[in-house]
mmCIF file of C-alpha atoms in Angstrom:
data_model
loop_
_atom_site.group_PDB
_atom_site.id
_atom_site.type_symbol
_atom_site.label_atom_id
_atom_site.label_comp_id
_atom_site.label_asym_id
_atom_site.label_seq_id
_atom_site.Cartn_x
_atom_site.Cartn_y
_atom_site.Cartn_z
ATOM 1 C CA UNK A 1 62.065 2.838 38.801
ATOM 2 C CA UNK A 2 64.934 3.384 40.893
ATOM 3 C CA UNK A 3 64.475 6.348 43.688
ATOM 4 C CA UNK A 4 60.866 7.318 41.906
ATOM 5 C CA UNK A 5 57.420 5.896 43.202
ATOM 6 C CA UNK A 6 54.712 7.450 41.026
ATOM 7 C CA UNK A 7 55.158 11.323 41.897
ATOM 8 C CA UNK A 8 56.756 10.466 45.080
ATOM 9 C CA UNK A 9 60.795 10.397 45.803
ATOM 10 C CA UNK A 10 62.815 8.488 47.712
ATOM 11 C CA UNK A 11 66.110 10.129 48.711
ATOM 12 C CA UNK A 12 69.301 8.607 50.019
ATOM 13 C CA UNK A 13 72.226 10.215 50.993
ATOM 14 C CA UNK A 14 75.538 8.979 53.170
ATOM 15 C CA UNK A 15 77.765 12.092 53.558
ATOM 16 C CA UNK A 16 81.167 11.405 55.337
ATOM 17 C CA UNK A 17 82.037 13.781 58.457
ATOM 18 C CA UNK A 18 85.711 15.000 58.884
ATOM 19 C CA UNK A 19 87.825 12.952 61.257
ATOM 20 C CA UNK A 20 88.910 14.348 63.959
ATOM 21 C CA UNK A 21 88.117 17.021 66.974
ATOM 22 C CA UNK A 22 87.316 20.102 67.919
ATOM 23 C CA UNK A 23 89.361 22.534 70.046
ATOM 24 C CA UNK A 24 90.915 19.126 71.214
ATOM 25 C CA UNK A 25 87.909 17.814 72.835
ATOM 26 C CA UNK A 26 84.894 16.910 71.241
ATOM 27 C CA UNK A 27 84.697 15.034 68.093
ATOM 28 C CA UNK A 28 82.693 16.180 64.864
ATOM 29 C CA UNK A 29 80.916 13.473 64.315
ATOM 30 C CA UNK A 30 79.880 13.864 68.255
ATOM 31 C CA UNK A 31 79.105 17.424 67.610
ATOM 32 C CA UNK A 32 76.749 16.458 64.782
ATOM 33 C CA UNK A 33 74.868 14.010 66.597
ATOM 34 C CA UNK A 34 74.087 16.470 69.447
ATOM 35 C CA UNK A 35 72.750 18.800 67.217
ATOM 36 C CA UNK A 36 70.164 16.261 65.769
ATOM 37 C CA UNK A 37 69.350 15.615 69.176
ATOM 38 C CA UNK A 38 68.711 18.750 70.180
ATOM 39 C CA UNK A 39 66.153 19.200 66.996
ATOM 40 C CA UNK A 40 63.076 20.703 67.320
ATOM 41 C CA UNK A 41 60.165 17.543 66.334
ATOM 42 C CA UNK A 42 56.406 18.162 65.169
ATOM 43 C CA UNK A 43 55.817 21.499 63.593
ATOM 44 C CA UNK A 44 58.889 22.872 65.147
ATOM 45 C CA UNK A 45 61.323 20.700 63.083
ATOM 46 C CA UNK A 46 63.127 22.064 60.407
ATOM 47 C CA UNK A 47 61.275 19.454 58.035
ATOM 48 C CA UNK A 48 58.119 20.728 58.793
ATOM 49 C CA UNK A 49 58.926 24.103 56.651
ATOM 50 C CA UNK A 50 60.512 22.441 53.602
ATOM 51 C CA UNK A 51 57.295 21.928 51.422
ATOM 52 C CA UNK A 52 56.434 18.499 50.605
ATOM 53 C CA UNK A 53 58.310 16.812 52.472
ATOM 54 C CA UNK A 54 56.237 13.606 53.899
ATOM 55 C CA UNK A 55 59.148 11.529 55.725
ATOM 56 C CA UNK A 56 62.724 12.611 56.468
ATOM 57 C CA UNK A 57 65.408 11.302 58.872
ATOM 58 C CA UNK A 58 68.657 12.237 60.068
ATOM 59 C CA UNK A 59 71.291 9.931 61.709
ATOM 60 C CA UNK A 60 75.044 9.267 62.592
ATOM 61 C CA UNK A 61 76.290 5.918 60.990
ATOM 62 C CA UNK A 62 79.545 4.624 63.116
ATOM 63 C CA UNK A 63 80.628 1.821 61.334
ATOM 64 C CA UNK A 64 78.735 -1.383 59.197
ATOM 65 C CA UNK A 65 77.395 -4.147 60.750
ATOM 66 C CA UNK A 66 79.127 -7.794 60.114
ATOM 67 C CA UNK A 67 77.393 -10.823 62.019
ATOM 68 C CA UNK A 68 79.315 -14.182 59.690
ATOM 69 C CA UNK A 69 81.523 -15.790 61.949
ATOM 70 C CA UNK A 70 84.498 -14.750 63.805
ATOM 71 C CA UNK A 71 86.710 -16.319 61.265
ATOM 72 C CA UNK A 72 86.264 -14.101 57.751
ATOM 73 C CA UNK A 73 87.297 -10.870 57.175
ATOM 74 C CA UNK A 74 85.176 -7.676 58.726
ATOM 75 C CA UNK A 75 85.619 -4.275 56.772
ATOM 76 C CA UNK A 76 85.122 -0.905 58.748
ATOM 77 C CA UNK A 77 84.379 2.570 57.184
ATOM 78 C CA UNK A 78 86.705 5.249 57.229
ATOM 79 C CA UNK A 79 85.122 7.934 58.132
ATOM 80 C CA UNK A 80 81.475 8.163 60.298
ATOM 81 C CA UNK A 81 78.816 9.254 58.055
ATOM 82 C CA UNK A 82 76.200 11.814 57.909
ATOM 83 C CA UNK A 83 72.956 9.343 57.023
ATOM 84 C CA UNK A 84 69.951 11.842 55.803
ATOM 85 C CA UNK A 85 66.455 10.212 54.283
ATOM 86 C CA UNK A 86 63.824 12.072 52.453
ATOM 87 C CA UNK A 87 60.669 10.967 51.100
ATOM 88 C CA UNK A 88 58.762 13.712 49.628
ATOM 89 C CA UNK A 89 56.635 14.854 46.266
ATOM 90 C CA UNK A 90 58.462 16.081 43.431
ATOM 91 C CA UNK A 91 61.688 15.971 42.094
ATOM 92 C CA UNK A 92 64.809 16.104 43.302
ATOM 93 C CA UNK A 93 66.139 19.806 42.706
ATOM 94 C CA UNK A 94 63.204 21.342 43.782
ATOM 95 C CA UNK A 95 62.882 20.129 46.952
ATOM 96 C CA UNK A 96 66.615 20.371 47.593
ATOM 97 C CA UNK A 97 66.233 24.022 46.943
ATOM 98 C CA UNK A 98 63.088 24.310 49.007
ATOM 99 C CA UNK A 99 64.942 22.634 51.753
ATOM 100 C CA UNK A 100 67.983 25.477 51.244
ATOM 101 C CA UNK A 101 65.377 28.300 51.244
ATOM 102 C CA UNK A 102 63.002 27.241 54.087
ATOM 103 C CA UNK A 103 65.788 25.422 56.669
ATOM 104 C CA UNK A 104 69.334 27.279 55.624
ATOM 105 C CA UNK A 105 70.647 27.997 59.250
ATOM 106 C CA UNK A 106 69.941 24.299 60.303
ATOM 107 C CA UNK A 107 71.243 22.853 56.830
ATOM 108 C CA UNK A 108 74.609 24.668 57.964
ATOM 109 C CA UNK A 109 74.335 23.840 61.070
ATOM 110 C CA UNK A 110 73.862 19.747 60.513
ATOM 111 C CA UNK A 111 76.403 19.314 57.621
ATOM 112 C CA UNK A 112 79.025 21.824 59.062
ATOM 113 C CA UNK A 113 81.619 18.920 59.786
ATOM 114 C CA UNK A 114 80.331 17.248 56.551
ATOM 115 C CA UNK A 115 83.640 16.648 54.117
ATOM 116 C CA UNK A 116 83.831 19.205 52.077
ATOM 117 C CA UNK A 117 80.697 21.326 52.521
ATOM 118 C CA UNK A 118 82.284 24.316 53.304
ATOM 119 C CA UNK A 119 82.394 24.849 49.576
ATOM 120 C CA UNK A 120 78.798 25.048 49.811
ATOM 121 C CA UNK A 121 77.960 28.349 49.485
ATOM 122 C CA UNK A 122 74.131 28.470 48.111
ATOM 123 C CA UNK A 123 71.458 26.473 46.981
ATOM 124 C CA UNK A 124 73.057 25.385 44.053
ATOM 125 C CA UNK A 125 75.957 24.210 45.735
ATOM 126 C CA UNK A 126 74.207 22.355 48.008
ATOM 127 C CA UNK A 127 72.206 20.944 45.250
ATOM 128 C CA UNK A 128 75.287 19.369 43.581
ATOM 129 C CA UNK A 129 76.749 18.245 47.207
ATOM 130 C CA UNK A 130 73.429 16.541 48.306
ATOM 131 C CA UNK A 131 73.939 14.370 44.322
ATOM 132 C CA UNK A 132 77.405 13.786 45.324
ATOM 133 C CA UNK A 133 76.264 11.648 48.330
ATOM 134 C CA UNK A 134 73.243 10.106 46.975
ATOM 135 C CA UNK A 135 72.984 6.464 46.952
ATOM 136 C CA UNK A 136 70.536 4.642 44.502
ATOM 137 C CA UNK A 137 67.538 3.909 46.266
ATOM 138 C CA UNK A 138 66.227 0.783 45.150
ATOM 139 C CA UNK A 139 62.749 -0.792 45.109
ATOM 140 C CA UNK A 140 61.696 2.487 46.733
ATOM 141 C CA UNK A 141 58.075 2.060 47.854
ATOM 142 C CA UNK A 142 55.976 5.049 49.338
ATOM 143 C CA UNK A 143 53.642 4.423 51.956
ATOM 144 C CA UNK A 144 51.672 7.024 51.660
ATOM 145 C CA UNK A 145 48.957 8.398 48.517
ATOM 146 C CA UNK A 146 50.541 9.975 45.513
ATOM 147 C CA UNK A 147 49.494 13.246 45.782
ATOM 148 C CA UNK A 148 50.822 16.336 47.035
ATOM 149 C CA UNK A 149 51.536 17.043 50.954
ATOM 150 C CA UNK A 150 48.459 19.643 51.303
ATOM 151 C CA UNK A 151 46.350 17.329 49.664
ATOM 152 C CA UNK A 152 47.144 14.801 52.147
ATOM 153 C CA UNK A 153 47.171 17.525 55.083
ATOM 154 C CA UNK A 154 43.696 18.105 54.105
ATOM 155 C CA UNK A 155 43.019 14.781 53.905
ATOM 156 C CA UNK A 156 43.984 13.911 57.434
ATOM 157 C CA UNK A 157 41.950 17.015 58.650
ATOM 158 C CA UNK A 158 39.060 16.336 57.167
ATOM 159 C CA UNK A 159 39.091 12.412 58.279
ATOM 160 C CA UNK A 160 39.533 13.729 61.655
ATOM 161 C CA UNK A 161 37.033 16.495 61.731
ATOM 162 C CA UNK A 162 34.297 13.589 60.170
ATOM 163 C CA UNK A 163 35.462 11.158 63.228
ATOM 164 C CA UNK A 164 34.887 13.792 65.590
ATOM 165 C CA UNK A 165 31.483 14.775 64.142
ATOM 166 C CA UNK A 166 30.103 11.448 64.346
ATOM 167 C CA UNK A 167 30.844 11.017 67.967
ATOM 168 C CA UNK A 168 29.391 14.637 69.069
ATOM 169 C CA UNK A 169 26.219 13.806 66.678
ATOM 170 C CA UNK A 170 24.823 10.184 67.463
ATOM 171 C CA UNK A 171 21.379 10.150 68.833
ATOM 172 C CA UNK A 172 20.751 13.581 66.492
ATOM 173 C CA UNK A 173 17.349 13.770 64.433
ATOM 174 C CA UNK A 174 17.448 13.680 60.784
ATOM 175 C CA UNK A 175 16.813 17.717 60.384
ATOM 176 C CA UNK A 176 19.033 18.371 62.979
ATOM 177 C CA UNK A 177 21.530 16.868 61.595
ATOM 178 C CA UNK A 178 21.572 17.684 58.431
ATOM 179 C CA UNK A 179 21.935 20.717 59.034
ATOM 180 C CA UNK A 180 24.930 19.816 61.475
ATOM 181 C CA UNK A 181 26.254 18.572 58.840
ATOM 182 C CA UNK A 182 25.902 21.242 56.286
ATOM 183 C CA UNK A 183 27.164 23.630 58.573
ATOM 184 C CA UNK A 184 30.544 21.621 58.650
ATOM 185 C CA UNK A 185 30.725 21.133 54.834
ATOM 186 C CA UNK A 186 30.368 24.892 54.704
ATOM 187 C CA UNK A 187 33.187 25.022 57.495
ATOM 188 C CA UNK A 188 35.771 22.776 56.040
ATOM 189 C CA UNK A 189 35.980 23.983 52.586
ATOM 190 C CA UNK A 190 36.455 20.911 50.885
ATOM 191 C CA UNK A 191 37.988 22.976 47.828
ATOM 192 C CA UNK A 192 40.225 24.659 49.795
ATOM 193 C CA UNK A 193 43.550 22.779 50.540
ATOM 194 C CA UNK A 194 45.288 25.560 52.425
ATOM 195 C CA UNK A 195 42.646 26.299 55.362
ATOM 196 C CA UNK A 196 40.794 24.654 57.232
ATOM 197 C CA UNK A 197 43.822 21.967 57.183
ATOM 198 C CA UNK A 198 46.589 20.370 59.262
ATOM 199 C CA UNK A 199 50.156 22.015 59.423
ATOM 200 C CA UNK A 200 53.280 20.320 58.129
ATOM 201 C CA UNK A 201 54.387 18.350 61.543
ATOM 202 C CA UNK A 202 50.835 18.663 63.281
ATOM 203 C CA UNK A 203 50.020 15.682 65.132
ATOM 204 C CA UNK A 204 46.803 16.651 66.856
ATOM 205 C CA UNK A 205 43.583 18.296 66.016
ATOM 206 C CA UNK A 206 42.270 20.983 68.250
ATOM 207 C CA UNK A 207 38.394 19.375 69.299
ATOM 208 C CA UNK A 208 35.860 21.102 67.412
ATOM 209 C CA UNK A 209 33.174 20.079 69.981
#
């Protein structure tokens, strides 16, 4: 099904930037671009805070591509676009709410110079504007498990806790490590999905040993 992959969602939105400059200097689409540059990555990224969000990307897209010959007929946009990508768990509205209550001052921010967002004016607006610039995305495929983003925090933790126990542990006795290994069963709290775990953006573990 179009834009759906079991629980998971594939979002795809072009949103068209305003021609033109500002104060007579530096153009908006110019403007935009710097400030996805300047973007905090890992855990400090905007993305990290919007829950469930497993993939997103934001880019500037000039103009379309054309490589047939010199000799047929090229067409250019109009306008320099806004290109954001989300794959995440859920639905649609939810998230885009989530992302308006966890990342409002950098939503602002990166579609400022967007055509026609300064209409937006809360989450439902921006709810309706993010639909107004979503493209179908077709034979969507997510690369990751079908399950929630904590589960799959967890998950990661827990693989790399196990990888790091195995090193620190070779050469152990049976009794002592058993009860090694107990003790870190006890620690990790399978059950639990919100601690011990990775954080949204993480992309180390701290060494346990």
């Amino acid at each position: 099904m179009a834009n759906t992959f079991g629980n998971s969602y594939g979002l795809t939105t072009l949103c068209p930037l305003i021609n033109g400059v500002h104060d007579e200097q530096t153009s908006f689409d110019k403007i935009t671009r710097r400030r996805i540059q300047r973007l905090e990555e890992d855990a400090g990224s905007p993305f990290a805070r919007i829950p469930n969000t497993y993939f997103a990307r934001l880019f500037i897209l000039n103009d379309v591509f054309f490589q047939q010959g010199n000799d047929v007929a090229r067409d250019h946009l109009k306008s320099k676009y806004l290109v954001f990508t989300s794959n995440f768990h859920g639905e649609l509205e939810p998230y885009l709410k989530g992302m308006w209550d966890n990342a409002e001052a950098d939503v602002r921010s990166l579609w400022q110079y967007a055509v026609a967002f300064d209409k937006v004016q809360n989450a439902d607006d921006f709810i309706a504007y993010i639909k107004k610039c979503q493209l179908t995305t077709t034979l969507f495929f997510n690369g990751s498990t079908d399950v929630s983003l904590k589960e799959q925090l967890k998950a990661l933790y827990v693989k790399q806790v196990f990888s790091e126990f195995a090193l620190a542990h070779q050469g152990q006795d049976a009794a002592a490590l058993r009860t090694a290994f107990n003790n870190l069963m006890a620690e990790i709290k399978l059950a639990d999905l919100d601690q011990p775990s990775w954080a949204p953006g993480q992309t180390r573990l701290q060494n346990m040993y």
